Amino acid sequence: MSVKVEKLEGNMAKLIIEVAEADFEAAVQQAYLRQRAKIAIPGFRKGKAPRAMIEKMYGKEIFFEDAANEIIPDAYEKAYDECGEDIVSTPKVDVVQLEAGKPFIFSAEVALKPEVSLGKYKGVKVDKVDTTVTDEDVDKAIEEERERNARSVAVTDRAVRDKDDIILDFEGFVDGEAFNGGKGENYPLTIGSGQFIPGFEDQLIGKEIGTECEVKVTFPENYQAEELKGKDAVFKCIVREIKEKQLPDLDDEFASEVSEFDTLDEYKADVRKNLEDKKQADAKSAKEDAVIKAIIEDSKMDIPKAMVETQKRQMVEEFAQRIQSQGLSFDQYMQFTGTTADGLMEQVEPQAMDRIQSRLVLEAIAKAEKLEATDEDFDKEVEKLAESYKMEKDKVIEMLGDAGKKQIYEDLAVSKAVDFVTDNAKEGK
């Protein structure tokens, strides 16, 4: 296999990857062996026809596409390692040559990491963040703790109110016809959570247990199901259960139950201290963000669109995984919220650009200031991972592999760059 790199405009490149004729022929033979059981040839039992007979009847190219699909992933991975370029996007693959008796050639268009022209990054001026903790802050935090420790009590003598937890049966209709995905049974819903289409939950307020009611809504114009966009819908609903929260009394007993303290006054003092620590941490994070933003604005970089698209897809995939970890499929989330995959991609674009720009300038600063992670830094990070995953340190290192180790060293260098620019920043009033 060989690879040639053709540089394109806008920090893009095309890898021309050539796979030897013998390797392509071997892949074609494997494709034949996989597919022959599905191919019937007169005079031969199914799966027993020679390759030459199949190719004579259907053409020599019959196995080419399957062979190419088999070759491309491994060949691209080798080309990625061998080309010496810093690739920052998924490849756009095109077949260049796919012929009998010749090498297989394909191209992979990719984005390359752009160079950064740093502006001012030492002595950046940022506003100082207020870290004062007020009595109102303390009261709010304690009230939230009361909410978390509230009892959920079944209610049978009244209708649904805002903030109630209910169990709901529903089925949706458009123009009198039920639509796919519009039905649910024993579905848990907190009124006012905004989980359903706007207007849906509000209409359940005042409804009695066991009584069928109708909820009328209009699907958003950007709804993910094309056939439902902008359509008026009627949901037939039955509230099966109502539960309300009963907050605990704010007294010494409550303090002793939710903390290590015996009195409410001691608990409040601890809450204040924790809030002060959190505000200090938030202020540090806000300072870091402000400094990095200022550095980005004063720097120059030509970020290829393919790099942004790759980052956007990664962020949407991360979001989908978080949704699934909460017991809701990504398709269900999009249906209930009226969101589309394209809509999510558009929503995350600003964050994707921020993430890319931040990483690029911090890597450039680390390089300029010769900030590198030491082996000791790496060992400490691995120990944290081992503790987090409850694994042996050696197993963590084995699991990381060379790519994972390299990533940790780079991440640690970036963290040092964050500390460097923050420590060198100047805070105003």
Short mmCIF file of N, CA and C in Angstrom, two decimals, residues 86-245:
data_model
loop_
_atom_site.label_atom_id
_atom_site.label_comp_id
_atom_site.label_asym_id
_atom_site.label_seq_id
_atom_site.Cartn_x
_atom_site.Cartn_y
_atom_site.Cartn_z
N ASP A 86 -1.56 15.95 10.52
CA ASP A 86 -2.39 16.03 11.72
C ASP A 86 -3.85 16.15 11.29
N ILE A 87 -4.50 15.03 11.12
CA ILE A 87 -5.87 14.98 10.58
C ILE A 87 -6.88 15.21 11.70
N VAL A 88 -7.87 16.09 11.44
CA VAL A 88 -8.82 16.48 12.49
C VAL A 88 -10.28 16.35 12.04
N SER A 89 -10.55 15.47 11.09
CA SER A 89 -11.92 15.25 10.65
C SER A 89 -12.08 13.82 10.18
N THR A 90 -13.31 13.38 10.09
CA THR A 90 -13.59 12.09 9.48
C THR A 90 -13.38 12.23 7.97
N PRO A 91 -12.94 11.17 7.29
CA PRO A 91 -12.62 11.30 5.86
C PRO A 91 -13.86 11.23 4.97
N LYS A 92 -13.79 11.96 3.86
CA LYS A 92 -14.79 11.82 2.80
C LYS A 92 -14.14 10.96 1.71
N VAL A 93 -14.63 9.74 1.56
CA VAL A 93 -13.97 8.75 0.72
C VAL A 93 -14.61 8.70 -0.67
N ASP A 94 -13.77 8.64 -1.70
CA ASP A 94 -14.21 8.45 -3.08
C ASP A 94 -13.33 7.41 -3.74
N VAL A 95 -13.95 6.52 -4.54
CA VAL A 95 -13.19 5.51 -5.27
C VAL A 95 -12.61 6.14 -6.54
N VAL A 96 -11.31 5.94 -6.74
CA VAL A 96 -10.62 6.50 -7.92
C VAL A 96 -10.44 5.43 -8.99
N GLN A 97 -10.04 4.24 -8.60
CA GLN A 97 -9.81 3.15 -9.57
C GLN A 97 -10.26 1.83 -8.97
N LEU A 98 -11.17 1.16 -9.68
CA LEU A 98 -11.70 -0.11 -9.22
C LEU A 98 -11.87 -1.01 -10.45
N GLU A 99 -10.77 -1.61 -10.86
CA GLU A 99 -10.75 -2.40 -12.09
C GLU A 99 -10.01 -3.71 -11.88
N ALA A 100 -10.40 -4.70 -12.68
CA ALA A 100 -9.73 -6.00 -12.61
C ALA A 100 -8.30 -5.89 -13.10
N GLY A 101 -7.39 -6.56 -12.42
CA GLY A 101 -6.00 -6.60 -12.84
C GLY A 101 -5.22 -5.34 -12.55
N LYS A 102 -5.80 -4.42 -11.76
CA LYS A 102 -5.12 -3.17 -11.45
C LYS A 102 -5.19 -2.91 -9.94
N PRO A 103 -4.28 -2.08 -9.42
CA PRO A 103 -4.38 -1.71 -8.01
C PRO A 103 -5.70 -1.00 -7.72
N PHE A 104 -6.17 -1.14 -6.50
CA PHE A 104 -7.37 -0.42 -6.06
C PHE A 104 -6.92 0.92 -5.49
N ILE A 105 -7.51 2.00 -6.01
CA ILE A 105 -7.12 3.34 -5.57
C ILE A 105 -8.36 4.08 -5.09
N PHE A 106 -8.24 4.69 -3.92
CA PHE A 106 -9.32 5.55 -3.44
C PHE A 106 -8.73 6.79 -2.79
N SER A 107 -9.55 7.82 -2.66
CA SER A 107 -9.08 9.07 -2.04
C SER A 107 -9.87 9.31 -0.76
N ALA A 108 -9.24 10.00 0.17
CA ALA A 108 -9.89 10.38 1.43
C ALA A 108 -9.62 11.86 1.67
N GLU A 109 -10.66 12.67 1.55
CA GLU A 109 -10.52 14.12 1.78
C GLU A 109 -10.69 14.39 3.27
N VAL A 110 -9.73 15.08 3.86
CA VAL A 110 -9.72 15.31 5.31
C VAL A 110 -9.33 16.74 5.63
N ALA A 111 -9.68 17.17 6.84
CA ALA A 111 -9.25 18.47 7.35
C ALA A 111 -7.96 18.30 8.13
N LEU A 112 -7.06 19.27 8.00
CA LEU A 112 -5.80 19.26 8.74
C LEU A 112 -5.85 20.31 9.84
N LYS A 113 -5.18 20.00 10.95
CA LYS A 113 -5.17 20.96 12.05
C LYS A 113 -4.56 22.28 11.59
N PRO A 114 -5.28 23.39 11.74
CA PRO A 114 -4.76 24.68 11.27
C PRO A 114 -3.68 25.26 12.18
N GLU A 115 -2.81 26.02 11.58
CA GLU A 115 -1.82 26.77 12.36
C GLU A 115 -2.50 27.93 13.05
N VAL A 116 -2.01 28.28 14.23
CA VAL A 116 -2.58 29.39 15.00
C VAL A 116 -1.56 30.52 15.08
N SER A 117 -2.02 31.71 14.70
CA SER A 117 -1.19 32.90 14.87
C SER A 117 -1.65 33.57 16.17
N LEU A 118 -0.88 33.36 17.24
CA LEU A 118 -1.29 33.86 18.55
C LEU A 118 -1.19 35.37 18.65
N GLY A 119 -2.19 35.94 19.30
CA GLY A 119 -2.12 37.35 19.66
C GLY A 119 -1.58 37.46 21.07
N LYS A 120 -2.05 38.44 21.80
CA LYS A 120 -1.60 38.62 23.17
C LYS A 120 -2.20 37.54 24.06
N TYR A 121 -1.35 36.87 24.82
CA TYR A 121 -1.87 35.86 25.74
C TYR A 121 -1.29 35.99 27.15
N LYS A 122 -0.39 36.94 27.35
CA LYS A 122 0.13 37.24 28.69
C LYS A 122 -0.44 38.58 29.14
N GLY A 123 -0.86 38.64 30.40
CA GLY A 123 -1.37 39.90 30.93
C GLY A 123 -2.72 40.30 30.38
N VAL A 124 -3.53 39.32 29.98
CA VAL A 124 -4.87 39.61 29.46
C VAL A 124 -5.74 40.18 30.58
N LYS A 125 -6.48 41.23 30.29
CA LYS A 125 -7.33 41.87 31.29
C LYS A 125 -8.74 41.30 31.25
N VAL A 126 -9.25 40.92 32.43
CA VAL A 126 -10.61 40.40 32.54
C VAL A 126 -11.29 40.99 33.77
N ASP A 127 -12.62 40.98 33.76
CA ASP A 127 -13.38 41.49 34.91
C ASP A 127 -13.30 40.51 36.07
N LYS A 128 -13.24 41.05 37.28
CA LYS A 128 -13.24 40.22 38.47
C LYS A 128 -14.65 39.74 38.77
N VAL A 129 -14.79 38.49 39.13
CA VAL A 129 -16.10 37.90 39.40
C VAL A 129 -16.42 38.00 40.88
N ASP A 130 -17.63 38.46 41.18
CA ASP A 130 -18.07 38.58 42.58
C ASP A 130 -18.28 37.20 43.18
N THR A 131 -17.68 36.94 44.33
CA THR A 131 -17.82 35.62 44.99
C THR A 131 -18.57 35.72 46.32
N THR A 132 -19.28 36.82 46.51
CA THR A 132 -20.04 37.00 47.75
C THR A 132 -21.20 36.02 47.84
N VAL A 133 -21.37 35.41 49.01
CA VAL A 133 -22.51 34.52 49.26
C VAL A 133 -23.49 35.25 50.17
N THR A 134 -24.72 35.43 49.72
CA THR A 134 -25.73 36.17 50.48
C THR A 134 -26.60 35.20 51.30
N ASP A 135 -27.38 35.78 52.21
CA ASP A 135 -28.34 34.97 52.97
C ASP A 135 -29.35 34.32 52.03
N GLU A 136 -29.71 35.04 50.97
CA GLU A 136 -30.66 34.49 49.99
C GLU A 136 -30.08 33.27 49.30
N ASP A 137 -28.79 33.30 49.02
CA ASP A 137 -28.14 32.13 48.41
C ASP A 137 -28.23 30.92 49.32
N VAL A 138 -27.98 31.15 50.61
CA VAL A 138 -28.03 30.05 51.58
C VAL A 138 -29.45 29.50 51.69
N ASP A 139 -30.44 30.41 51.79
CA ASP A 139 -31.84 29.97 51.89
C ASP A 139 -32.26 29.17 50.67
N LYS A 140 -31.83 29.60 49.50
CA LYS A 140 -32.18 28.90 48.27
C LYS A 140 -31.59 27.49 48.25
N ALA A 141 -30.33 27.37 48.67
CA ALA A 141 -29.67 26.06 48.69
C ALA A 141 -30.36 25.11 49.66
N ILE A 142 -30.76 25.63 50.80
CA ILE A 142 -31.44 24.80 51.79
C ILE A 142 -32.82 24.39 51.29
N GLU A 143 -33.49 25.31 50.60
CA GLU A 143 -34.81 24.99 50.05
C GLU A 143 -34.69 23.89 48.98
N GLU A 144 -33.64 23.93 48.20
CA GLU A 144 -33.41 22.88 47.20
C GLU A 144 -33.16 21.53 47.87
N GLU A 145 -32.47 21.56 49.02
CA GLU A 145 -32.24 20.32 49.76
C GLU A 145 -33.56 19.78 50.33
N ARG A 146 -34.40 20.67 50.76
CA ARG A 146 -35.74 20.24 51.22
C ARG A 146 -36.50 19.59 50.07
N GLU A 147 -36.39 20.16 48.88
CA GLU A 147 -37.06 19.59 47.70
C GLU A 147 -36.54 18.18 47.42
N ARG A 148 -35.22 18.00 47.53
CA ARG A 148 -34.62 16.69 47.26
C ARG A 148 -35.05 15.65 48.30
N ASN A 149 -35.37 16.11 49.51
CA ASN A 149 -35.75 15.20 50.57
C ASN A 149 -37.26 15.16 50.78
N ALA A 150 -37.98 15.71 49.84
CA ALA A 150 -39.43 15.70 49.95
C ALA A 150 -39.97 14.28 49.78
N ARG A 151 -41.07 14.02 50.44
CA ARG A 151 -41.76 12.72 50.26
C ARG A 151 -42.72 12.85 49.10
N SER A 152 -42.79 11.77 48.32
CA SER A 152 -43.75 11.73 47.23
C SER A 152 -44.98 11.00 47.73
N VAL A 153 -46.07 11.73 47.83
CA VAL A 153 -47.28 11.19 48.45
C VAL A 153 -48.39 11.09 47.41
N ALA A 154 -49.00 9.91 47.33
CA ALA A 154 -50.10 9.71 46.39
C ALA A 154 -51.29 10.59 46.75
N VAL A 155 -51.91 11.18 45.73
CA VAL A 155 -53.06 12.06 45.93
C VAL A 155 -54.25 11.47 45.18
N THR A 156 -55.39 11.40 45.86
CA THR A 156 -56.59 10.84 45.21
C THR A 156 -57.79 11.77 45.28
N ASP A 157 -57.66 12.86 46.07
CA ASP A 157 -58.83 13.70 46.32
C ASP A 157 -58.80 15.04 45.60
N ARG A 158 -57.94 15.18 44.62
CA ARG A 158 -57.90 16.44 43.87
C ARG A 158 -57.38 16.21 42.46
N ALA A 159 -57.45 17.26 41.65
CA ALA A 159 -56.98 17.19 40.26
C ALA A 159 -55.49 17.52 40.17
N VAL A 160 -54.96 17.41 38.98
CA VAL A 160 -53.54 17.66 38.74
C VAL A 160 -53.21 19.14 38.96
N ARG A 161 -52.07 19.38 39.62
CA ARG A 161 -51.55 20.73 39.80
C ARG A 161 -50.16 20.83 39.19
N ASP A 162 -49.72 22.06 39.01
CA ASP A 162 -48.35 22.28 38.53
C ASP A 162 -47.35 21.66 39.51
N LYS A 163 -46.29 21.07 38.99
CA LYS A 163 -45.21 20.43 39.74
C LYS A 163 -45.54 19.01 40.20
N ASP A 164 -46.79 18.57 39.99
CA ASP A 164 -47.13 17.20 40.38
C ASP A 164 -46.37 16.19 39.52
N ASP A 165 -46.11 15.02 40.11
CA ASP A 165 -45.62 13.87 39.35
C ASP A 165 -46.82 12.99 39.03
N ILE A 166 -47.00 12.70 37.74
CA ILE A 166 -48.16 11.91 37.36
C ILE A 166 -47.74 10.70 36.54
N ILE A 167 -48.63 9.72 36.46
CA ILE A 167 -48.49 8.59 35.56
C ILE A 167 -49.57 8.75 34.50
N LEU A 168 -49.17 8.73 33.22
CA LEU A 168 -50.06 9.13 32.14
C LEU A 168 -50.14 8.08 31.04
N ASP A 169 -51.36 7.83 30.56
CA ASP A 169 -51.57 7.10 29.30
C ASP A 169 -51.95 8.14 28.25
N PHE A 170 -51.43 8.00 27.04
CA PHE A 170 -51.77 8.96 25.99
C PHE A 170 -51.68 8.30 24.62
N GLU A 171 -52.45 8.85 23.69
CA GLU A 171 -52.36 8.44 22.29
C GLU A 171 -52.67 9.65 21.43
N GLY A 172 -51.79 9.91 20.44
CA GLY A 172 -51.92 11.10 19.61
C GLY A 172 -52.57 10.81 18.27
N PHE A 173 -53.36 11.78 17.80
CA PHE A 173 -54.05 11.65 16.50
C PHE A 173 -53.86 12.94 15.70
N VAL A 174 -53.67 12.77 14.40
CA VAL A 174 -53.64 13.89 13.46
C VAL A 174 -54.69 13.62 12.40
N ASP A 175 -55.61 14.57 12.23
CA ASP A 175 -56.73 14.39 11.29
C ASP A 175 -57.49 13.10 11.59
N GLY A 176 -57.63 12.79 12.88
CA GLY A 176 -58.38 11.63 13.29
C GLY A 176 -57.66 10.30 13.19
N GLU A 177 -56.41 10.31 12.70
CA GLU A 177 -55.65 9.08 12.53
C GLU A 177 -54.50 9.03 13.55
N ALA A 178 -54.34 7.87 14.22
CA ALA A 178 -53.21 7.69 15.13
C ALA A 178 -51.91 7.69 14.34
N PHE A 179 -50.84 8.23 14.91
CA PHE A 179 -49.55 8.27 14.22
C PHE A 179 -48.50 7.50 15.01
N ASN A 180 -47.49 7.03 14.29
CA ASN A 180 -46.44 6.21 14.90
C ASN A 180 -45.70 6.99 15.98
N GLY A 181 -45.45 6.31 17.10
CA GLY A 181 -44.69 6.93 18.18
C GLY A 181 -45.49 7.86 19.05
N GLY A 182 -46.80 7.97 18.80
CA GLY A 182 -47.61 8.92 19.56
C GLY A 182 -48.36 8.30 20.71
N LYS A 183 -48.01 7.05 21.07
CA LYS A 183 -48.74 6.36 22.12
C LYS A 183 -47.82 5.98 23.27
N GLY A 184 -48.31 6.14 24.48
CA GLY A 184 -47.53 5.74 25.66
C GLY A 184 -48.45 5.30 26.78
N GLU A 185 -47.99 4.35 27.57
CA GLU A 185 -48.76 3.87 28.71
C GLU A 185 -47.91 3.90 29.97
N ASN A 186 -48.55 4.27 31.07
CA ASN A 186 -47.86 4.36 32.37
C ASN A 186 -46.60 5.21 32.27
N TYR A 187 -46.72 6.33 31.59
CA TYR A 187 -45.57 7.20 31.35
C TYR A 187 -45.42 8.19 32.51
N PRO A 188 -44.24 8.22 33.16
CA PRO A 188 -44.04 9.17 34.26
C PRO A 188 -43.74 10.57 33.74
N LEU A 189 -44.41 11.55 34.28
CA LEU A 189 -44.24 12.93 33.80
C LEU A 189 -44.39 13.90 34.97
N THR A 190 -43.47 14.84 35.06
CA THR A 190 -43.58 15.93 36.04
C THR A 190 -44.16 17.15 35.34
N ILE A 191 -45.28 17.62 35.82
CA ILE A 191 -45.94 18.76 35.20
C ILE A 191 -45.05 20.00 35.35
N GLY A 192 -44.81 20.68 34.21
CA GLY A 192 -43.96 21.86 34.22
C GLY A 192 -42.51 21.56 33.89
N SER A 193 -42.19 20.29 33.62
CA SER A 193 -40.80 19.93 33.31
C SER A 193 -40.41 20.31 31.89
N GLY A 194 -41.41 20.55 31.02
CA GLY A 194 -41.10 20.89 29.63
C GLY A 194 -40.64 19.71 28.82
N GLN A 195 -40.98 18.52 29.26
CA GLN A 195 -40.53 17.31 28.58
C GLN A 195 -41.30 17.08 27.27
N PHE A 196 -42.57 17.51 27.26
CA PHE A 196 -43.39 17.30 26.08
C PHE A 196 -43.48 18.58 25.24
N ILE A 197 -44.17 18.49 24.13
CA ILE A 197 -44.36 19.63 23.22
C ILE A 197 -44.98 20.79 23.99
N PRO A 198 -44.55 22.03 23.70
CA PRO A 198 -45.10 23.19 24.42
C PRO A 198 -46.63 23.19 24.42
N GLY A 199 -47.20 23.42 25.60
CA GLY A 199 -48.65 23.47 25.74
C GLY A 199 -49.27 22.17 26.20
N PHE A 200 -48.55 21.07 26.05
CA PHE A 200 -49.11 19.75 26.40
C PHE A 200 -49.33 19.64 27.91
N GLU A 201 -48.29 19.89 28.68
CA GLU A 201 -48.36 19.67 30.12
C GLU A 201 -49.33 20.63 30.80
N ASP A 202 -49.36 21.89 30.32
CA ASP A 202 -50.26 22.88 30.93
C ASP A 202 -51.72 22.44 30.88
N GLN A 203 -52.08 21.77 29.79
CA GLN A 203 -53.48 21.36 29.60
C GLN A 203 -53.89 20.20 30.50
N LEU A 204 -52.91 19.55 31.13
CA LEU A 204 -53.24 18.46 32.07
C LEU A 204 -53.57 18.97 33.46
N ILE A 205 -53.21 20.23 33.72
CA ILE A 205 -53.54 20.82 35.02
C ILE A 205 -55.06 20.91 35.17
N GLY A 206 -55.56 20.43 36.30
CA GLY A 206 -57.00 20.44 36.53
C GLY A 206 -57.70 19.15 36.13
N LYS A 207 -56.98 18.21 35.54
CA LYS A 207 -57.60 16.95 35.12
C LYS A 207 -57.65 15.97 36.29
N GLU A 208 -58.73 15.18 36.33
CA GLU A 208 -58.95 14.23 37.42
C GLU A 208 -58.38 12.86 37.06
N ILE A 209 -58.06 12.07 38.09
CA ILE A 209 -57.57 10.71 37.89
C ILE A 209 -58.66 9.86 37.23
N GLY A 210 -58.24 9.10 36.19
CA GLY A 210 -59.13 8.15 35.55
C GLY A 210 -60.09 8.72 34.55
N THR A 211 -60.09 10.03 34.36
CA THR A 211 -61.01 10.66 33.42
C THR A 211 -60.29 10.96 32.11
N GLU A 212 -60.83 10.47 31.00
CA GLU A 212 -60.19 10.73 29.70
C GLU A 212 -60.37 12.20 29.34
N CYS A 213 -59.29 12.78 28.84
CA CYS A 213 -59.34 14.18 28.41
C CYS A 213 -58.57 14.34 27.10
N GLU A 214 -58.79 15.46 26.46
CA GLU A 214 -58.10 15.74 25.20
C GLU A 214 -57.13 16.90 25.38
N VAL A 215 -55.93 16.72 24.86
CA VAL A 215 -54.91 17.77 24.86
C VAL A 215 -54.64 18.13 23.41
N LYS A 216 -54.82 19.39 23.09
CA LYS A 216 -54.64 19.84 21.70
C LYS A 216 -53.35 20.65 21.59
N VAL A 217 -52.49 20.24 20.66
CA VAL A 217 -51.22 20.92 20.46
C VAL A 217 -50.94 21.04 18.97
N THR A 218 -49.96 21.86 18.65
CA THR A 218 -49.49 21.99 17.26
C THR A 218 -48.02 21.62 17.24
N PHE A 219 -47.67 20.67 16.39
CA PHE A 219 -46.26 20.28 16.28
C PHE A 219 -45.44 21.44 15.71
N PRO A 220 -44.23 21.66 16.23
CA PRO A 220 -43.38 22.74 15.71
C PRO A 220 -43.05 22.53 14.23
N GLU A 221 -42.76 23.63 13.55
CA GLU A 221 -42.40 23.55 12.13
C GLU A 221 -41.09 22.81 11.91
N ASN A 222 -40.24 22.77 12.95
CA ASN A 222 -38.95 22.08 12.81
C ASN A 222 -38.98 20.70 13.46
N TYR A 223 -40.19 20.15 13.63
CA TYR A 223 -40.32 18.83 14.26
C TYR A 223 -39.60 17.78 13.42
N GLN A 224 -39.00 16.78 14.10
CA GLN A 224 -38.14 15.83 13.42
C GLN A 224 -38.91 14.89 12.48
N ALA A 225 -40.18 14.62 12.75
CA ALA A 225 -40.98 13.77 11.85
C ALA A 225 -41.60 14.64 10.77
N GLU A 226 -41.17 14.45 9.54
CA GLU A 226 -41.59 15.31 8.42
C GLU A 226 -43.10 15.38 8.30
N GLU A 227 -43.78 14.23 8.49
CA GLU A 227 -45.23 14.17 8.28
C GLU A 227 -46.02 14.88 9.38
N LEU A 228 -45.34 15.28 10.47
CA LEU A 228 -46.04 15.94 11.59
C LEU A 228 -45.71 17.42 11.72
N LYS A 229 -44.77 17.91 10.94
CA LYS A 229 -44.35 19.31 11.06
C LYS A 229 -45.54 20.27 10.87
N GLY A 230 -45.74 21.13 11.88
CA GLY A 230 -46.78 22.15 11.78
C GLY A 230 -48.20 21.63 11.88
N LYS A 231 -48.37 20.33 12.11
CA LYS A 231 -49.71 19.74 12.13
C LYS A 231 -50.36 19.91 13.51
N ASP A 232 -51.69 20.12 13.49
CA ASP A 232 -52.47 20.12 14.72
C ASP A 232 -52.71 18.68 15.14
N ALA A 233 -52.59 18.42 16.43
CA ALA A 233 -52.76 17.06 16.94
C ALA A 233 -53.64 17.08 18.18
N VAL A 234 -54.34 15.97 18.38
CA VAL A 234 -55.14 15.77 19.57
C VAL A 234 -54.63 14.53 20.28
N PHE A 235 -54.29 14.67 21.55
CA PHE A 235 -53.86 13.54 22.36
C PHE A 235 -54.98 13.17 23.33
N LYS A 236 -55.41 11.91 23.26
CA LYS A 236 -56.37 11.42 24.24
C LYS A 236 -55.58 10.91 25.44
N CYS A 237 -55.84 11.48 26.60
CA CYS A 237 -55.01 11.21 27.78
C CYS A 237 -55.86 10.74 28.96
N ILE A 238 -55.26 9.89 29.77
CA ILE A 238 -55.86 9.50 31.04
C ILE A 238 -54.77 9.57 32.11
N VAL A 239 -55.02 10.37 33.14
CA VAL A 239 -54.10 10.46 34.28
C VAL A 239 -54.38 9.26 35.18
N ARG A 240 -53.38 8.41 35.36
CA ARG A 240 -53.56 7.21 36.17
C ARG A 240 -53.20 7.44 37.64
N GLU A 241 -52.20 8.25 37.90
CA GLU A 241 -51.78 8.51 39.28
C GLU A 241 -51.34 9.96 39.41
N ILE A 242 -51.52 10.51 40.61
CA ILE A 242 -51.00 11.84 40.95
C ILE A 242 -50.22 11.72 42.24
N LYS A 243 -49.03 12.29 42.25
CA LYS A 243 -48.24 12.34 43.48
C LYS A 243 -47.76 13.77 43.68
N GLU A 244 -47.76 14.22 44.93
CA GLU A 244 -47.26 15.55 45.24
C GLU A 244 -46.10 15.45 46.22
N LYS A 245 -45.28 16.49 46.24
CA LYS A 245 -44.15 16.52 47.16
C LYS A 245 -44.54 17.18 48.47
#
